[in-house]
XYZ file of C-alpha atoms in Angstrom:
312
model
C 9.109 58.063 -131.918
C 12.822 58.515 -131.489
C 14.572 58.443 -134.853
C 17.089 55.961 -133.486
C 14.352 53.563 -132.371
C 14.108 50.520 -134.603
C 10.909 48.545 -134.615
C 11.533 44.839 -134.057
C 9.378 41.834 -134.865
C 7.203 40.294 -132.198
C 8.797 37.334 -130.392
C 7.876 33.972 -131.879
C 8.090 31.906 -128.692
C 7.914 32.155 -124.936
C 11.675 31.770 -124.697
C 12.105 34.625 -127.162
C 9.751 36.722 -125.022
C 11.862 35.977 -121.944
C 14.952 37.041 -123.893
C 13.197 40.179 -125.122
C 12.313 41.218 -121.577
C 15.807 40.387 -120.344
C 17.247 42.625 -123.060
C 15.222 45.427 -121.503
C 16.554 44.645 -118.000
C 13.239 43.132 -116.940
C 13.516 39.830 -115.083
C 10.199 38.075 -115.636
C 9.134 34.658 -114.434
C 8.001 32.273 -117.155
C 4.293 32.669 -116.416
C 4.445 36.422 -116.945
C 6.496 35.989 -120.122
C 3.906 33.479 -121.334
C 1.075 35.927 -120.654
C 2.859 38.646 -122.619
C 3.705 36.270 -125.468
C 0.078 35.171 -125.768
C -1.105 38.783 -125.639
C 1.217 39.676 -128.504
C 0.442 36.539 -130.497
C -3.333 36.744 -130.065
C -3.587 40.526 -130.335
C -5.418 40.757 -127.031
C -4.957 43.381 -124.292
C -2.979 42.160 -121.293
C -4.548 42.876 -117.911
C -1.965 42.881 -115.111
C -3.182 42.949 -111.544
C -1.102 42.979 -108.382
C 0.208 45.034 -105.516
C 1.783 48.401 -106.239
C 5.478 48.233 -107.015
C 5.683 44.711 -108.431
C 6.576 45.793 -111.970
C 3.250 45.977 -113.815
C 3.825 49.403 -115.331
C 7.441 48.625 -116.091
C 6.576 45.722 -118.364
C 4.710 48.073 -120.723
C 7.664 50.447 -120.776
C 10.081 47.599 -121.473
C 7.842 46.160 -124.193
C 7.713 49.543 -125.926
C 11.458 50.005 -125.672
C 12.479 46.533 -126.790
C 9.925 46.316 -129.595
C 10.874 49.777 -130.856
C 7.424 51.289 -130.448
C 6.213 54.531 -128.890
C 4.658 54.292 -125.452
C 1.302 56.025 -125.020
C 0.373 56.176 -121.351
C -3.060 56.896 -119.946
C -2.658 57.453 -116.204
C -6.048 56.809 -114.664
C -7.547 58.796 -111.795
C -10.928 59.381 -110.215
C -13.045 61.572 -112.463
C -11.142 60.726 -115.664
C -13.482 61.379 -118.575
C -13.555 61.139 -122.343
C -12.271 64.663 -122.952
C -9.138 63.899 -120.951
C -8.660 60.340 -122.211
C -9.912 60.220 -125.808
C -10.497 63.534 -127.576
C -11.528 67.128 -127.148
C -12.758 69.753 -129.552
C -10.547 72.831 -129.793
C -13.210 75.401 -128.969
C -10.917 78.397 -129.438
C -10.077 77.413 -133.016
C -13.720 76.618 -133.683
C -14.712 80.109 -132.523
C -12.106 81.658 -134.803
C -13.510 79.620 -137.697
C -17.030 80.816 -136.936
C -15.984 84.460 -136.803
C -14.050 84.157 -140.053
C -17.102 82.588 -141.674
C -19.326 85.381 -140.375
C -16.880 88.012 -141.591
C -16.868 86.459 -145.065
C -20.664 86.470 -145.208
C -21.078 82.697 -144.783
C -24.770 82.078 -144.007
C -25.066 78.305 -144.537
C -25.349 77.227 -140.913
C -25.488 73.518 -141.772
C -22.258 73.728 -143.718
C -20.651 75.815 -140.991
C -21.699 73.205 -138.429
C -19.978 70.484 -140.458
C -16.864 72.570 -140.917
C -16.268 73.321 -137.258
C -16.479 69.637 -136.374
C -13.810 68.763 -138.875
C -10.778 66.744 -137.780
C -8.721 69.940 -137.969
C -10.314 70.982 -134.695
C -9.941 67.634 -132.957
C -7.401 67.370 -130.141
C -6.327 63.771 -129.677
C -5.799 62.433 -126.183
C -4.040 59.224 -125.225
C -6.559 56.641 -126.433
C -7.093 58.301 -129.805
C -3.347 58.863 -130.172
C -2.866 55.110 -129.710
C -5.521 54.226 -132.284
C -4.408 56.865 -134.793
C -0.667 57.383 -134.249
C 0.784 60.381 -136.073
C 3.710 58.378 -137.430
C 1.625 55.339 -138.320
C 3.503 53.059 -135.918
C 1.167 51.124 -133.622
C 2.335 51.985 -130.105
C 2.212 50.237 -126.767
C -0.833 51.646 -124.982
C -0.510 51.597 -121.206
C -3.780 52.123 -119.335
C -2.272 52.472 -115.898
C -4.063 51.893 -112.584
C -7.517 51.414 -114.060
C -8.853 50.755 -110.557
C -8.532 54.496 -109.860
C -11.188 55.430 -112.440
C -14.958 55.316 -112.197
C -17.115 52.528 -113.578
C -18.593 54.652 -116.432
C -15.106 55.077 -117.838
C -14.538 51.340 -117.615
C -17.674 50.902 -119.718
C -16.340 53.342 -122.313
C -13.146 51.298 -122.564
C -14.984 48.185 -123.694
C -15.130 49.370 -127.305
C -11.420 50.152 -127.256
C -10.400 46.848 -125.697
C -12.564 44.622 -127.869
C -12.505 46.337 -131.271
C -9.673 48.865 -130.990
C -11.994 51.681 -131.965
C -13.740 54.724 -130.551
C -16.885 56.484 -131.673
C -17.050 60.261 -131.938
C -20.638 61.421 -132.490
C -19.756 64.246 -134.912
C -17.350 62.148 -137.003
C -18.225 58.496 -136.597
C -16.237 55.422 -135.616
C -12.455 55.529 -135.782
C -10.823 52.109 -136.049
C -7.118 51.494 -135.522
C -5.430 50.609 -138.803
C -3.038 48.469 -136.755
C -4.150 47.673 -133.196
C -1.823 48.933 -130.484
C -0.283 46.566 -127.954
C -2.403 47.200 -124.880
C -1.349 46.704 -121.257
C -3.882 47.467 -118.528
C -2.790 47.564 -114.894
C -4.690 47.544 -111.615
C -3.495 47.689 -108.022
C -6.772 46.083 -107.001
C -7.939 48.916 -104.774
C -11.355 47.918 -106.118
C -12.630 45.167 -108.366
C -12.583 45.797 -112.105
C -15.755 44.787 -113.920
C -15.791 41.339 -115.499
C -16.633 42.857 -118.884
C -13.217 44.530 -118.964
C -11.392 41.392 -117.874
C -13.174 39.249 -120.461
C -11.683 41.375 -123.212
C -8.162 40.840 -121.894
C -5.731 38.110 -120.988
C -5.356 38.203 -117.217
C -2.216 37.754 -115.147
C -1.617 38.299 -111.451
C 1.823 39.813 -110.840
C 3.138 38.638 -107.496
C 6.184 39.609 -105.490
C 9.316 37.911 -106.818
C 11.015 35.103 -104.958
C 14.443 35.797 -103.478
C 16.373 34.448 -106.443
C 14.522 36.592 -108.972
C 14.646 39.666 -106.781
C 18.407 39.255 -106.436
C 18.702 39.045 -110.222
C 16.606 42.211 -110.522
C 18.992 44.018 -108.175
C 21.977 42.879 -110.219
C 20.408 44.619 -113.222
C 18.848 47.646 -111.563
C 21.456 48.395 -108.902
C 24.663 47.011 -110.410
C 26.872 49.095 -108.115
C 25.585 47.362 -105.001
C 28.089 44.970 -103.364
C 26.960 41.356 -103.703
C 26.814 40.872 -99.945
C 24.666 43.970 -99.508
C 22.269 42.845 -102.251
C 21.821 39.441 -100.613
C 21.121 41.084 -97.263
C 18.654 43.549 -98.780
C 16.739 40.811 -100.565
C 16.632 38.613 -97.456
C 15.476 41.573 -95.361
C 12.721 42.506 -97.795
C 11.570 38.913 -98.148
C 11.271 38.743 -94.344
C 9.246 41.966 -94.256
C 6.798 40.541 -96.786
C 5.970 37.779 -94.319
C 4.980 40.336 -91.700
C 1.632 41.975 -91.103
C 2.521 45.426 -92.393
C 0.071 48.006 -93.693
C 1.991 48.244 -96.979
C 4.485 45.596 -97.998
C 7.516 46.807 -99.958
C 7.472 46.152 -103.696
C 10.326 45.674 -106.124
C 10.518 49.417 -106.709
C 11.077 49.953 -102.976
C 13.745 47.240 -102.889
C 15.621 49.039 -105.664
C 15.125 52.423 -103.999
C 16.429 51.142 -100.687
C 19.462 49.541 -102.303
C 20.294 52.773 -104.100
C 19.837 54.675 -100.835
C 22.265 52.315 -99.111
C 24.761 52.816 -101.918
C 24.333 56.577 -101.583
C 25.367 56.445 -97.918
C 28.342 54.194 -98.773
C 26.979 51.205 -96.921
C 28.738 47.949 -97.756
C 26.473 45.816 -95.601
C 23.425 46.183 -93.392
C 23.775 47.178 -89.772
C 21.138 48.370 -87.276
C 22.082 52.038 -87.571
C 21.921 52.222 -91.355
C 18.667 50.266 -91.386
C 17.049 52.716 -88.973
C 18.363 55.703 -90.903
C 17.181 54.532 -94.329
C 14.052 52.518 -93.619
C 11.922 55.310 -95.094
C 13.186 54.347 -98.549
C 11.651 50.912 -98.054
C 8.534 51.461 -95.943
C 6.145 54.291 -96.700
C 3.965 54.395 -93.616
C 5.059 55.612 -90.209
C 3.007 52.926 -88.464
C 5.055 50.286 -90.277
C 8.362 52.006 -89.548
C 7.427 52.491 -85.890
C 7.019 48.749 -85.476
C 10.772 48.263 -85.694
C 12.537 49.091 -82.455
C 16.259 48.450 -82.018
C 15.778 44.971 -80.633
C 13.540 43.902 -83.499
C 15.990 45.237 -86.065
C 18.842 43.374 -84.349
C 16.875 40.124 -84.232
C 15.828 40.439 -87.863
C 19.342 41.276 -88.966
C 20.814 38.285 -87.126
C 18.242 36.013 -88.719
C 18.840 37.188 -92.268
C 22.625 37.152 -91.821
C 22.406 33.538 -90.706
C 20.303 32.747 -93.771
C 22.642 34.600 -96.126
C 25.678 32.826 -94.640
C 23.990 29.435 -94.967
C 23.082 30.057 -98.607
C 26.614 31.269 -99.373
C 28.112 28.085 -97.905
C 25.644 25.814 -99.639
């Protein structure tokens, strides 16, 4: 952990949780703040499900930063196994130990077997690092995009999520002295088994409404002109009502705003929209749906809405 990081106490109320997240530039609605507060208060993992780009991963990062704890991230992928996620024996060092024992005349094979499976030869991966932190500070453990893993790995996680422990055959069960704060995310590309969800508090993270998304832009893209931010938010909110292959998330809204700033755009116009739409939409089929006329119509509609809200 960074020497300058100061561990802070857990928030004692939902309002304090909202303030904590705000201090980390995370604009959460009250339901999400409540879910996090209950997770912290009850010592239960928080399972966040929702579309990609709605801020699920970010909340773990912000929690770690604002609570002054290290962040241990396990990025899930197909084929993830225990050796990559929990622990691995350092075979090279074990071989050196065996050769040294042989050179010294060591003949007690049972003793040698115990020695080479000593903790000295154990390489900790993310889950074990979270349960046994080197500095003794319980971290925030982010198990990101669990839906990318296989079901056998989900089953292995049950022991971690329910009892904050792992079992290593050669050593035994290792229990966290202080349980980490656990955040599990899923983009719902497949269903996660009920057994995992039962061990967690569940919260669906939805796209933000226009007001909250505008507040997010004020924090994440402070250099954007106010008029441009209102147009961007109105444009994105309109896109999310359309039948696109992949709707833009908050991350894409921020990316697009920063792209518009980078090209010195003070407001949206058809040309700049066409030139920068790739920062917002990630599939050519979606981008190809917008011809010049559609962009003009959409722009007129959102400008009328922005003007009406400004005069209200």
